[in-house]
Amino acid sequence: MKGASQVVCYSVLDVTPSSEDWIPGYLPAANARVAAHGGTYLARTASHEQVEGGDQPAALRIIIEWPSKAHAEAFMADEAYAPHLAARSRGSVSHHYLIEGRDDLA
């Protein structure tokens, strides 16, 4: 069995821009930093629908697969990513969930 640090993790984000000024600089930087930390985009789309629960609108839904939680945390702590994260935070309403790829209910 893999140790906790070796469990695949997923970043699941919902992002609704309040301005678009940050987007042109953000995309190439985020793409490069995600790749540098072993992440793979599984989905980045405005094509989504909520099928259950209270309304949770978002312009974009993003899913990134990471080799481990440590990889995701290294991405979030990356000094080269920090100014772009700050720009996204100022220019959007965003929520980021880090989900371990395991079944605790099995």
PDB file of N, CA and C in Angstrom:
ATOM      1  N   MET A   1       0.832  -1.186   0.000  1.00  0.00           N
ATOM      2  CA  MET A   1       0.000   0.000   0.000  1.00  0.00           C
ATOM      3  C   MET A   1       0.875   1.248   0.000  1.00  0.00           C
ATOM      4  N   LYS A   2       0.476   2.249  -0.780  1.00  0.00           N
ATOM      5  CA  LYS A   2       1.227   3.493  -0.847  1.00  0.00           C
ATOM      6  C   LYS A   2       1.038   4.291   0.435  1.00  0.00           C
ATOM      7  N   GLY A   3       2.088   5.014   0.832  1.00  0.00           N
ATOM      8  CA  GLY A   3       1.975   5.912   1.974  1.00  0.00           C
ATOM      9  C   GLY A   3       1.113   7.111   1.625  1.00  0.00           C
ATOM     10  N   ALA A   4       0.673   7.840   2.629  1.00  0.00           N
ATOM     11  CA  ALA A   4      -0.213   8.985   2.420  1.00  0.00           C
ATOM     12  C   ALA A   4       0.386   9.992   1.446  1.00  0.00           C
ATOM     13  N   SER A   5       1.715  10.164   1.480  1.00  0.00           N
ATOM     14  CA  SER A   5       2.333  11.136   0.585  1.00  0.00           C
ATOM     15  C   SER A   5       2.324  10.650  -0.864  1.00  0.00           C
ATOM     16  N   GLN A   6       2.048   9.361  -1.095  1.00  0.00           N
ATOM     17  CA  GLN A   6       2.038   8.825  -2.440  1.00  0.00           C
ATOM     18  C   GLN A   6       0.637   8.630  -3.005  1.00  0.00           C
ATOM     19  N   VAL A   7      -0.393   9.042  -2.274  1.00  0.00           N
ATOM     20  CA  VAL A   7      -1.760   8.950  -2.766  1.00  0.00           C
ATOM     21  C   VAL A   7      -1.969  10.058  -3.794  1.00  0.00           C
ATOM     22  N   VAL A   8      -2.501   9.696  -4.943  1.00  0.00           N
ATOM     23  CA  VAL A   8      -2.831  10.693  -5.955  1.00  0.00           C
ATOM     24  C   VAL A   8      -3.796  11.697  -5.333  1.00  0.00           C
ATOM     25  N   CYS A   9      -3.640  12.960  -5.677  1.00  0.00           N
ATOM     26  CA  CYS A   9      -4.535  14.006  -5.181  1.00  0.00           C
ATOM     27  C   CYS A   9      -5.096  14.802  -6.352  1.00  0.00           C
ATOM     28  N   TYR A  10      -6.223  15.408  -6.112  1.00  0.00           N
ATOM     29  CA  TYR A  10      -6.887  16.229  -7.120  1.00  0.00           C
ATOM     30  C   TYR A  10      -7.146  17.615  -6.553  1.00  0.00           C
ATOM     31  N   SER A  11      -6.825  18.619  -7.327  1.00  0.00           N
ATOM     32  CA  SER A  11      -7.271  19.973  -7.039  1.00  0.00           C
ATOM     33  C   SER A  11      -8.569  20.160  -7.799  1.00  0.00           C
ATOM     34  N   VAL A  12      -9.602  20.559  -7.097  1.00  0.00           N
ATOM     35  CA  VAL A  12     -10.890  20.857  -7.709  1.00  0.00           C
ATOM     36  C   VAL A  12     -11.186  22.320  -7.386  1.00  0.00           C
ATOM     37  N   LEU A  13     -11.311  23.116  -8.432  1.00  0.00           N
ATOM     38  CA  LEU A  13     -11.518  24.547  -8.255  1.00  0.00           C
ATOM     39  C   LEU A  13     -12.785  25.007  -8.950  1.00  0.00           C
ATOM     40  N   ASP A  14     -13.413  26.008  -8.353  1.00  0.00           N
ATOM     41  CA  ASP A  14     -14.420  26.771  -9.071  1.00  0.00           C
ATOM     42  C   ASP A  14     -13.945  28.210  -9.069  1.00  0.00           C
ATOM     43  N   VAL A  15     -14.013  28.835 -10.232  1.00  0.00           N
ATOM     44  CA  VAL A  15     -13.476  30.185 -10.406  1.00  0.00           C
ATOM     45  C   VAL A  15     -14.483  31.012 -11.191  1.00  0.00           C
ATOM     46  N   THR A  16     -14.824  32.168 -10.634  1.00  0.00           N
ATOM     47  CA  THR A  16     -15.670  33.126 -11.325  1.00  0.00           C
ATOM     48  C   THR A  16     -14.935  34.462 -11.352  1.00  0.00           C
ATOM     49  N   PRO A  17     -14.388  34.833 -12.513  1.00  0.00           N
ATOM     50  CA  PRO A  17     -13.650  36.096 -12.597  1.00  0.00           C
ATOM     51  C   PRO A  17     -14.553  37.298 -12.312  1.00  0.00           C
ATOM     52  N   SER A  18     -14.028  38.250 -11.548  1.00  0.00           N
ATOM     53  CA  SER A  18     -14.707  39.533 -11.348  1.00  0.00           C
ATOM     54  C   SER A  18     -14.074  40.592 -12.253  1.00  0.00           C
ATOM     55  N   SER A  19     -12.888  40.288 -12.755  1.00  0.00           N
ATOM     56  CA  SER A  19     -12.231  41.072 -13.803  1.00  0.00           C
ATOM     57  C   SER A  19     -11.416  40.077 -14.622  1.00  0.00           C
ATOM     58  N   GLU A  20     -11.043  40.490 -15.818  1.00  0.00           N
ATOM     59  CA  GLU A  20     -10.272  39.578 -16.669  1.00  0.00           C
ATOM     60  C   GLU A  20      -8.833  40.052 -16.853  1.00  0.00           C
ATOM     61  N   ASP A  21      -8.441  41.103 -16.147  1.00  0.00           N
ATOM     62  CA  ASP A  21      -7.094  41.666 -16.287  1.00  0.00           C
ATOM     63  C   ASP A  21      -6.004  40.653 -15.984  1.00  0.00           C
ATOM     64  N   TRP A  22      -6.221  39.789 -15.037  1.00  0.00           N
ATOM     65  CA  TRP A  22      -5.208  38.845 -14.554  1.00  0.00           C
ATOM     66  C   TRP A  22      -5.067  37.615 -15.434  1.00  0.00           C
ATOM     67  N   ILE A  23      -6.053  37.317 -16.240  1.00  0.00           N
ATOM     68  CA  ILE A  23      -6.103  36.043 -16.965  1.00  0.00           C
ATOM     69  C   ILE A  23      -4.963  35.872 -17.973  1.00  0.00           C
ATOM     70  N   PRO A  24      -4.657  36.852 -18.841  1.00  0.00           N
ATOM     71  CA  PRO A  24      -3.571  36.633 -19.818  1.00  0.00           C
ATOM     72  C   PRO A  24      -2.226  36.295 -19.178  1.00  0.00           C
ATOM     73  N   GLY A  25      -1.875  36.909 -18.070  1.00  0.00           N
ATOM     74  CA  GLY A  25      -0.616  36.599 -17.397  1.00  0.00           C
ATOM     75  C   GLY A  25      -0.680  35.343 -16.557  1.00  0.00           C
ATOM     76  N   TYR A  26      -1.876  35.029 -16.095  1.00  0.00           N
ATOM     77  CA  TYR A  26      -2.042  33.886 -15.204  1.00  0.00           C
ATOM     78  C   TYR A  26      -1.907  32.553 -15.941  1.00  0.00           C
ATOM     79  N   LEU A  27      -2.577  32.430 -17.065  1.00  0.00           N
ATOM     80  CA  LEU A  27      -2.646  31.122 -17.741  1.00  0.00           C
ATOM     81  C   LEU A  27      -1.280  30.535 -18.083  1.00  0.00           C
ATOM     82  N   PRO A  28      -0.386  31.255 -18.771  1.00  0.00           N
ATOM     83  CA  PRO A  28       0.912  30.635 -19.081  1.00  0.00           C
ATOM     84  C   PRO A  28       1.731  30.320 -17.831  1.00  0.00           C
ATOM     85  N   ALA A  29       1.668  31.192 -16.835  1.00  0.00           N
ATOM     86  CA  ALA A  29       2.430  30.957 -15.596  1.00  0.00           C
ATOM     87  C   ALA A  29       1.874  29.755 -14.837  1.00  0.00           C
ATOM     88  N   ALA A  30       0.568  29.685 -14.697  1.00  0.00           N
ATOM     89  CA  ALA A  30      -0.047  28.550 -13.984  1.00  0.00           C
ATOM     90  C   ALA A  30       0.221  27.251 -14.732  1.00  0.00           C
ATOM     91  N   ASN A  31       0.081  27.275 -16.050  1.00  0.00           N
ATOM     92  CA  ASN A  31       0.343  26.066 -16.843  1.00  0.00           C
ATOM     93  C   ASN A  31       1.758  25.557 -16.594  1.00  0.00           C
ATOM     94  N   ALA A  32       2.724  26.456 -16.623  1.00  0.00           N
ATOM     95  CA  ALA A  32       4.131  26.070 -16.435  1.00  0.00           C
ATOM     96  C   ALA A  32       4.378  25.541 -15.021  1.00  0.00           C
ATOM     97  N   ARG A  33       3.810  26.199 -14.012  1.00  0.00           N
ATOM     98  CA  ARG A  33       4.044  25.790 -12.627  1.00  0.00           C
ATOM     99  C   ARG A  33       3.324  24.474 -12.320  1.00  0.00           C
ATOM    100  N   VAL A  34       2.128  24.269 -12.840  1.00  0.00           N
ATOM    101  CA  VAL A  34       1.430  22.994 -12.655  1.00  0.00           C
ATOM    102  C   VAL A  34       2.280  21.868 -13.233  1.00  0.00           C
ATOM    103  N   ALA A  35       2.746  22.040 -14.460  1.00  0.00           N
ATOM    104  CA  ALA A  35       3.576  21.014 -15.102  1.00  0.00           C
ATOM    105  C   ALA A  35       4.870  20.770 -14.325  1.00  0.00           C
ATOM    106  N   ALA A  36       5.486  21.841 -13.830  1.00  0.00           N
ATOM    107  CA  ALA A  36       6.744  21.715 -13.095  1.00  0.00           C
ATOM    108  C   ALA A  36       6.581  20.900 -11.813  1.00  0.00           C
ATOM    109  N   HIS A  37       5.370  20.883 -11.269  1.00  0.00           N
ATOM    110  CA  HIS A  37       5.113  20.134 -10.035  1.00  0.00           C
ATOM    111  C   HIS A  37       4.402  18.806 -10.297  1.00  0.00           C
ATOM    112  N   GLY A  38       4.397  18.368 -11.549  1.00  0.00           N
ATOM    113  CA  GLY A  38       3.861  17.056 -11.883  1.00  0.00           C
ATOM    114  C   GLY A  38       2.360  17.004 -12.057  1.00  0.00           C
ATOM    115  N   GLY A  39       1.706  18.168 -12.098  1.00  0.00           N
ATOM    116  CA  GLY A  39       0.250  18.201 -12.240  1.00  0.00           C
ATOM    117  C   GLY A  39      -0.190  18.050 -13.683  1.00  0.00           C
ATOM    118  N   THR A  40      -1.396  17.529 -13.858  1.00  0.00           N
ATOM    119  CA  THR A  40      -1.999  17.369 -15.171  1.00  0.00           C
ATOM    120  C   THR A  40      -3.427  17.900 -15.107  1.00  0.00           C
ATOM    121  N   TYR A  41      -3.770  18.805 -16.009  1.00  0.00           N
ATOM    122  CA  TYR A  41      -5.140  19.287 -16.077  1.00  0.00           C
ATOM    123  C   TYR A  41      -6.026  18.184 -16.645  1.00  0.00           C
ATOM    124  N   LEU A  42      -7.063  17.822 -15.921  1.00  0.00           N
ATOM    125  CA  LEU A  42      -8.047  16.859 -16.407  1.00  0.00           C
ATOM    126  C   LEU A  42      -9.245  17.574 -17.009  1.00  0.00           C
ATOM    127  N   ALA A  43      -9.562  18.754 -16.480  1.00  0.00           N
ATOM    128  CA  ALA A  43     -10.672  19.554 -17.006  1.00  0.00           C
ATOM    129  C   ALA A  43     -10.434  21.017 -16.658  1.00  0.00           C
ATOM    130  N   ARG A  44     -10.688  21.876 -17.630  1.00  0.00           N
ATOM    131  CA  ARG A  44     -10.726  23.333 -17.430  1.00  0.00           C
ATOM    132  C   ARG A  44     -11.824  23.818 -18.356  1.00  0.00           C
ATOM    133  N   THR A  45     -13.016  24.039 -17.782  1.00  0.00           N
ATOM    134  CA  THR A  45     -14.141  24.260 -18.661  1.00  0.00           C
ATOM    135  C   THR A  45     -15.230  25.136 -18.059  1.00  0.00           C
ATOM    136  N   ALA A  46     -15.906  25.837 -18.943  1.00  0.00           N
ATOM    137  CA  ALA A  46     -17.116  26.565 -18.576  1.00  0.00           C
ATOM    138  C   ALA A  46     -18.335  25.692 -18.858  1.00  0.00           C
ATOM    139  N   SER A  47     -18.106  24.524 -19.442  1.00  0.00           N
ATOM    140  CA  SER A  47     -19.184  23.600 -19.783  1.00  0.00           C
ATOM    141  C   SER A  47     -19.389  22.621 -18.630  1.00  0.00           C
ATOM    142  N   HIS A  48     -20.259  22.967 -17.718  1.00  0.00           N
ATOM    143  CA  HIS A  48     -20.553  22.134 -16.555  1.00  0.00           C
ATOM    144  C   HIS A  48     -21.955  22.451 -16.073  1.00  0.00           C
ATOM    145  N   GLU A  49     -22.537  21.523 -15.368  1.00  0.00           N
ATOM    146  CA  GLU A  49     -23.846  21.770 -14.786  1.00  0.00           C
ATOM    147  C   GLU A  49     -23.924  21.127 -13.408  1.00  0.00           C
ATOM    148  N   GLN A  50     -24.628  21.790 -12.534  1.00  0.00           N
ATOM    149  CA  GLN A  50     -24.836  21.266 -11.197  1.00  0.00           C
ATOM    150  C   GLN A  50     -26.089  20.400 -11.232  1.00  0.00           C
ATOM    151  N   VAL A  51     -25.991  19.192 -10.713  1.00  0.00           N
ATOM    152  CA  VAL A  51     -27.121  18.269 -10.782  1.00  0.00           C
ATOM    153  C   VAL A  51     -27.707  17.930  -9.412  1.00  0.00           C
ATOM    154  N   GLU A  52     -27.115  18.485  -8.359  1.00  0.00           N
ATOM    155  CA  GLU A  52     -27.593  18.162  -7.025  1.00  0.00           C
ATOM    156  C   GLU A  52     -27.231  19.289  -6.065  1.00  0.00           C
ATOM    157  N   GLY A  53     -28.020  19.464  -5.008  1.00  0.00           N
ATOM    158  CA  GLY A  53     -27.701  20.397  -3.926  1.00  0.00           C
ATOM    159  C   GLY A  53     -28.061  21.841  -4.222  1.00  0.00           C
ATOM    160  N   GLY A  54     -27.794  22.693  -3.213  1.00  0.00           N
ATOM    161  CA  GLY A  54     -28.051  24.115  -3.341  1.00  0.00           C
ATOM    162  C   GLY A  54     -27.179  24.739  -4.420  1.00  0.00           C
ATOM    163  N   ASP A  55     -27.662  25.818  -4.987  1.00  0.00           N
ATOM    164  CA  ASP A  55     -26.987  26.479  -6.097  1.00  0.00           C
ATOM    165  C   ASP A  55     -25.573  26.918  -5.712  1.00  0.00           C
ATOM    166  N   GLN A  56     -24.581  26.475  -6.473  1.00  0.00           N
ATOM    167  CA  GLN A  56     -23.171  26.837  -6.296  1.00  0.00           C
ATOM    168  C   GLN A  56     -22.629  27.289  -7.648  1.00  0.00           C
ATOM    169  N   PRO A  57     -23.046  28.469  -8.113  1.00  0.00           N
ATOM    170  CA  PRO A  57     -22.626  28.891  -9.453  1.00  0.00           C
ATOM    171  C   PRO A  57     -21.128  29.169  -9.531  1.00  0.00           C
ATOM    172  N   ALA A  58     -20.575  28.922 -10.690  1.00  0.00           N
ATOM    173  CA  ALA A  58     -19.175  29.239 -10.985  1.00  0.00           C
ATOM    174  C   ALA A  58     -19.029  29.322 -12.499  1.00  0.00           C
ATOM    175  N   ALA A  59     -18.201  30.245 -12.947  1.00  0.00           N
ATOM    176  CA  ALA A  59     -17.962  30.385 -14.383  1.00  0.00           C
ATOM    177  C   ALA A  59     -17.147  29.223 -14.921  1.00  0.00           C
ATOM    178  N   LEU A  60     -16.146  28.783 -14.143  1.00  0.00           N
ATOM    179  CA  LEU A  60     -15.235  27.724 -14.578  1.00  0.00           C
ATOM    180  C   LEU A  60     -15.112  26.655 -13.508  1.00  0.00           C
ATOM    181  N   ARG A  61     -14.932  25.426 -13.934  1.00  0.00           N
ATOM    182  CA  ARG A  61     -14.578  24.320 -13.040  1.00  0.00           C
ATOM    183  C   ARG A  61     -13.274  23.741 -13.573  1.00  0.00           C
ATOM    184  N   ILE A  62     -12.352  23.501 -12.650  1.00  0.00           N
ATOM    185  CA  ILE A  62     -11.017  23.025 -13.014  1.00  0.00           C
ATOM    186  C   ILE A  62     -10.670  21.829 -12.149  1.00  0.00           C
ATOM    187  N   ILE A  63     -10.113  20.797 -12.775  1.00  0.00           N
ATOM    188  CA  ILE A  63      -9.646  19.614 -12.042  1.00  0.00           C
ATOM    189  C   ILE A  63      -8.208  19.343 -12.473  1.00  0.00           C
ATOM    190  N   ILE A  64      -7.323  19.265 -11.483  1.00  0.00           N
ATOM    191  CA  ILE A  64      -5.913  18.965 -11.728  1.00  0.00           C
ATOM    192  C   ILE A  64      -5.563  17.705 -10.958  1.00  0.00           C
ATOM    193  N   GLU A  65      -4.898  16.778 -11.607  1.00  0.00           N
ATOM    194  CA  GLU A  65      -4.413  15.566 -10.935  1.00  0.00           C
ATOM    195  C   GLU A  65      -2.950  15.775 -10.555  1.00  0.00           C
ATOM    196  N   TRP A  66      -2.621  15.431  -9.297  1.00  0.00           N
ATOM    197  CA  TRP A  66      -1.254  15.523  -8.779  1.00  0.00           C
ATOM    198  C   TRP A  66      -0.766  14.136  -8.400  1.00  0.00           C
ATOM    199  N   PRO A  67       0.523  13.852  -8.570  1.00  0.00           N
ATOM    200  CA  PRO A  67       1.054  12.551  -8.159  1.00  0.00           C
ATOM    201  C   PRO A  67       0.898  12.288  -6.660  1.00  0.00           C
ATOM    202  N   SER A  68       0.839  13.373  -5.861  1.00  0.00           N
ATOM    203  CA  SER A  68       0.701  13.229  -4.409  1.00  0.00           C
ATOM    204  C   SER A  68       0.250  14.563  -3.824  1.00  0.00           C
ATOM    205  N   LYS A  69      -0.167  14.533  -2.583  1.00  0.00           N
ATOM    206  CA  LYS A  69      -0.527  15.758  -1.876  1.00  0.00           C
ATOM    207  C   LYS A  69       0.683  16.686  -1.776  1.00  0.00           C
ATOM    208  N   ALA A  70       1.867  16.103  -1.568  1.00  0.00           N
ATOM    209  CA  ALA A  70       3.089  16.908  -1.470  1.00  0.00           C
ATOM    210  C   ALA A  70       3.331  17.703  -2.754  1.00  0.00           C
ATOM    211  N   HIS A  71       3.043  17.120  -3.915  1.00  0.00           N
ATOM    212  CA  HIS A  71       3.201  17.834  -5.186  1.00  0.00           C
ATOM    213  C   HIS A  71       2.242  19.026  -5.252  1.00  0.00           C
ATOM    214  N   ALA A  72       0.998  18.817  -4.851  1.00  0.00           N
ATOM    215  CA  ALA A  72       0.009  19.902  -4.866  1.00  0.00           C
ATOM    216  C   ALA A  72       0.411  21.009  -3.910  1.00  0.00           C
ATOM    217  N   GLU A  73       0.869  20.637  -2.731  1.00  0.00           N
ATOM    218  CA  GLU A  73       1.282  21.632  -1.742  1.00  0.00           C
ATOM    219  C   GLU A  73       2.523  22.394  -2.205  1.00  0.00           C
ATOM    220  N   ALA A  74       3.432  21.722  -2.886  1.00  0.00           N
ATOM    221  CA  ALA A  74       4.616  22.396  -3.424  1.00  0.00           C
ATOM    222  C   ALA A  74       4.211  23.414  -4.488  1.00  0.00           C
ATOM    223  N   PHE A  75       3.242  23.067  -5.309  1.00  0.00           N
ATOM    224  CA  PHE A  75       2.723  24.008  -6.301  1.00  0.00           C
ATOM    225  C   PHE A  75       2.156  25.245  -5.608  1.00  0.00           C
ATOM    226  N   MET A  76       1.323  25.036  -4.602  1.00  0.00           N
ATOM    227  CA  MET A  76       0.691  26.163  -3.917  1.00  0.00           C
ATOM    228  C   MET A  76       1.719  27.039  -3.203  1.00  0.00           C
ATOM    229  N   ALA A  77       2.834  26.468  -2.773  1.00  0.00           N
ATOM    230  CA  ALA A  77       3.873  27.214  -2.058  1.00  0.00           C
ATOM    231  C   ALA A  77       4.947  27.776  -2.993  1.00  0.00           C
ATOM    232  N   ASP A  78       4.856  27.495  -4.277  1.00  0.00           N
ATOM    233  CA  ASP A  78       5.860  27.908  -5.250  1.00  0.00           C
ATOM    234  C   ASP A  78       5.933  29.440  -5.329  1.00  0.00           C
ATOM    235  N   GLU A  79       7.107  29.990  -5.041  1.00  0.00           N
ATOM    236  CA  GLU A  79       7.283  31.446  -5.057  1.00  0.00           C
ATOM    237  C   GLU A  79       7.023  32.050  -6.434  1.00  0.00           C
ATOM    238  N   ALA A  80       7.296  31.291  -7.491  1.00  0.00           N
ATOM    239  CA  ALA A  80       7.049  31.788  -8.845  1.00  0.00           C
ATOM    240  C   ALA A  80       5.555  31.859  -9.151  1.00  0.00           C
ATOM    241  N   TYR A  81       4.751  31.053  -8.450  1.00  0.00           N
ATOM    242  CA  TYR A  81       3.302  31.058  -8.645  1.00  0.00           C
ATOM    243  C   TYR A  81       2.614  32.106  -7.770  1.00  0.00           C
ATOM    244  N   ALA A  82       3.219  32.479  -6.659  1.00  0.00           N
ATOM    245  CA  ALA A  82       2.587  33.353  -5.665  1.00  0.00           C
ATOM    246  C   ALA A  82       1.978  34.633  -6.243  1.00  0.00           C
ATOM    247  N   PRO A  83       2.672  35.398  -7.097  1.00  0.00           N
ATOM    248  CA  PRO A  83       2.053  36.627  -7.602  1.00  0.00           C
ATOM    249  C   PRO A  83       0.847  36.353  -8.505  1.00  0.00           C
ATOM    250  N   HIS A  84       0.851  35.216  -9.176  1.00  0.00           N
ATOM    251  CA  HIS A  84      -0.261  34.864 -10.054  1.00  0.00           C
ATOM    252  C   HIS A  84      -1.470  34.403  -9.235  1.00  0.00           C
ATOM    253  N   LEU A  85      -1.206  33.667  -8.164  1.00  0.00           N
ATOM    254  CA  LEU A  85      -2.285  33.284  -7.245  1.00  0.00           C
ATOM    255  C   LEU A  85      -2.898  34.539  -6.627  1.00  0.00           C
ATOM    256  N   ALA A  86      -2.072  35.486  -6.221  1.00  0.00           N
ATOM    257  CA  ALA A  86      -2.580  36.735  -5.647  1.00  0.00           C
ATOM    258  C   ALA A  86      -3.443  37.492  -6.663  1.00  0.00           C
ATOM    259  N   ALA A  87      -3.015  37.516  -7.905  1.00  0.00           N
ATOM    260  CA  ALA A  87      -3.782  38.195  -8.955  1.00  0.00           C
ATOM    261  C   ALA A  87      -5.120  37.498  -9.180  1.00  0.00           C
ATOM    262  N   ARG A  88      -5.117  36.163  -9.214  1.00  0.00           N
ATOM    263  CA  ARG A  88      -6.365  35.421  -9.373  1.00  0.00           C
ATOM    264  C   ARG A  88      -7.288  35.663  -8.184  1.00  0.00           C
ATOM    265  N   SER A  89      -6.723  35.691  -6.986  1.00  0.00           N
ATOM    266  CA  SER A  89      -7.524  35.911  -5.787  1.00  0.00           C
ATOM    267  C   SER A  89      -8.174  37.298  -5.796  1.00  0.00           C
ATOM    268  N   ARG A  90      -7.431  38.303  -6.271  1.00  0.00           N
ATOM    269  CA  ARG A  90      -7.982  39.664  -6.357  1.00  0.00           C
ATOM    270  C   ARG A  90      -9.024  39.784  -7.457  1.00  0.00           C
ATOM    271  N   GLY A  91      -8.843  39.035  -8.536  1.00  0.00           N
ATOM    272  CA  GLY A  91      -9.683  39.201  -9.721  1.00  0.00           C
ATOM    273  C   GLY A  91     -10.743  38.145  -9.910  1.00  0.00           C
ATOM    274  N   SER A  92     -11.045  37.381  -8.846  1.00  0.00           N
ATOM    275  CA  SER A  92     -12.070  36.345  -8.996  1.00  0.00           C
ATOM    276  C   SER A  92     -12.596  35.931  -7.628  1.00  0.00           C
ATOM    277  N   VAL A  93     -13.692  35.227  -7.687  1.00  0.00           N
ATOM    278  CA  VAL A  93     -14.167  34.477  -6.523  1.00  0.00           C
ATOM    279  C   VAL A  93     -13.782  33.040  -6.824  1.00  0.00           C
ATOM    280  N   SER A  94     -12.915  32.465  -5.998  1.00  0.00           N
ATOM    281  CA  SER A  94     -12.376  31.131  -6.256  1.00  0.00           C
ATOM    282  C   SER A  94     -12.450  30.276  -5.004  1.00  0.00           C
ATOM    283  N   HIS A  95     -12.660  29.002  -5.221  1.00  0.00           N
ATOM    284  CA  HIS A  95     -12.582  28.007  -4.151  1.00  0.00           C
ATOM    285  C   HIS A  95     -11.728  26.862  -4.670  1.00  0.00           C
ATOM    286  N   HIS A  96     -10.808  26.405  -3.833  1.00  0.00           N
ATOM    287  CA  HIS A  96      -9.872  25.345  -4.226  1.00  0.00           C
ATOM    288  C   HIS A  96      -9.942  24.254  -3.172  1.00  0.00           C
ATOM    289  N   TYR A  97     -10.267  23.054  -3.621  1.00  0.00           N
ATOM    290  CA  TYR A  97     -10.348  21.894  -2.740  1.00  0.00           C
ATOM    291  C   TYR A  97      -9.248  20.918  -3.137  1.00  0.00           C
ATOM    292  N   LEU A  98      -8.540  20.392  -2.175  1.00  0.00           N
ATOM    293  CA  LEU A  98      -7.539  19.361  -2.415  1.00  0.00           C
ATOM    294  C   LEU A  98      -8.132  18.047  -1.916  1.00  0.00           C
ATOM    295  N   ILE A  99      -8.291  17.092  -2.829  1.00  0.00           N
ATOM    296  CA  ILE A  99      -8.974  15.839  -2.528  1.00  0.00           C
ATOM    297  C   ILE A  99      -8.044  14.668  -2.763  1.00  0.00           C
ATOM    298  N   GLU A 100      -7.834  13.867  -1.738  1.00  0.00           N
ATOM    299  CA  GLU A 100      -7.009  12.671  -1.888  1.00  0.00           C
ATOM    300  C   GLU A 100      -7.774  11.621  -2.679  1.00  0.00           C
ATOM    301  N   GLY A 101      -7.082  10.966  -3.598  1.00  0.00           N
ATOM    302  CA  GLY A 101      -7.693   9.957  -4.456  1.00  0.00           C
ATOM    303  C   GLY A 101      -7.775   8.609  -3.758  1.00  0.00           C
ATOM    304  N   ARG A 102      -8.629   8.536  -2.757  1.00  0.00           N
ATOM    305  CA  ARG A 102      -8.816   7.270  -2.054  1.00  0.00           C
ATOM    306  C   ARG A 102     -10.264   7.174  -1.597  1.00  0.00           C
ATOM    307  N   ASP A 103     -10.659   5.985  -1.217  1.00  0.00           N
ATOM    308  CA  ASP A 103     -12.030   5.728  -0.786  1.00  0.00           C
ATOM    309  C   ASP A 103     -12.033   5.385   0.688  1.00  0.00           C
ATOM    310  N   ASP A 104     -12.321   6.348   1.537  1.00  0.00           N
ATOM    311  CA  ASP A 104     -12.364   6.135   2.981  1.00  0.00           C
ATOM    312  C   ASP A 104     -13.615   5.381   3.422  1.00  0.00           C
ATOM    313  N   LEU A 105     -14.560   5.192   2.516  1.00  0.00           N
ATOM    314  CA  LEU A 105     -15.809   4.518   2.881  1.00  0.00           C
ATOM    315  C   LEU A 105     -15.890   3.082   2.385  1.00  0.00           C
ATOM    316  N   ALA A 106     -14.817   2.627   1.772  1.00  0.00           N
ATOM    317  CA  ALA A 106     -14.813   1.246   1.240  1.00  0.00           C
ATOM    318  C   ALA A 106     -14.713   0.250   2.376  1.00  0.00           C
TER     319      ALA A 106
END
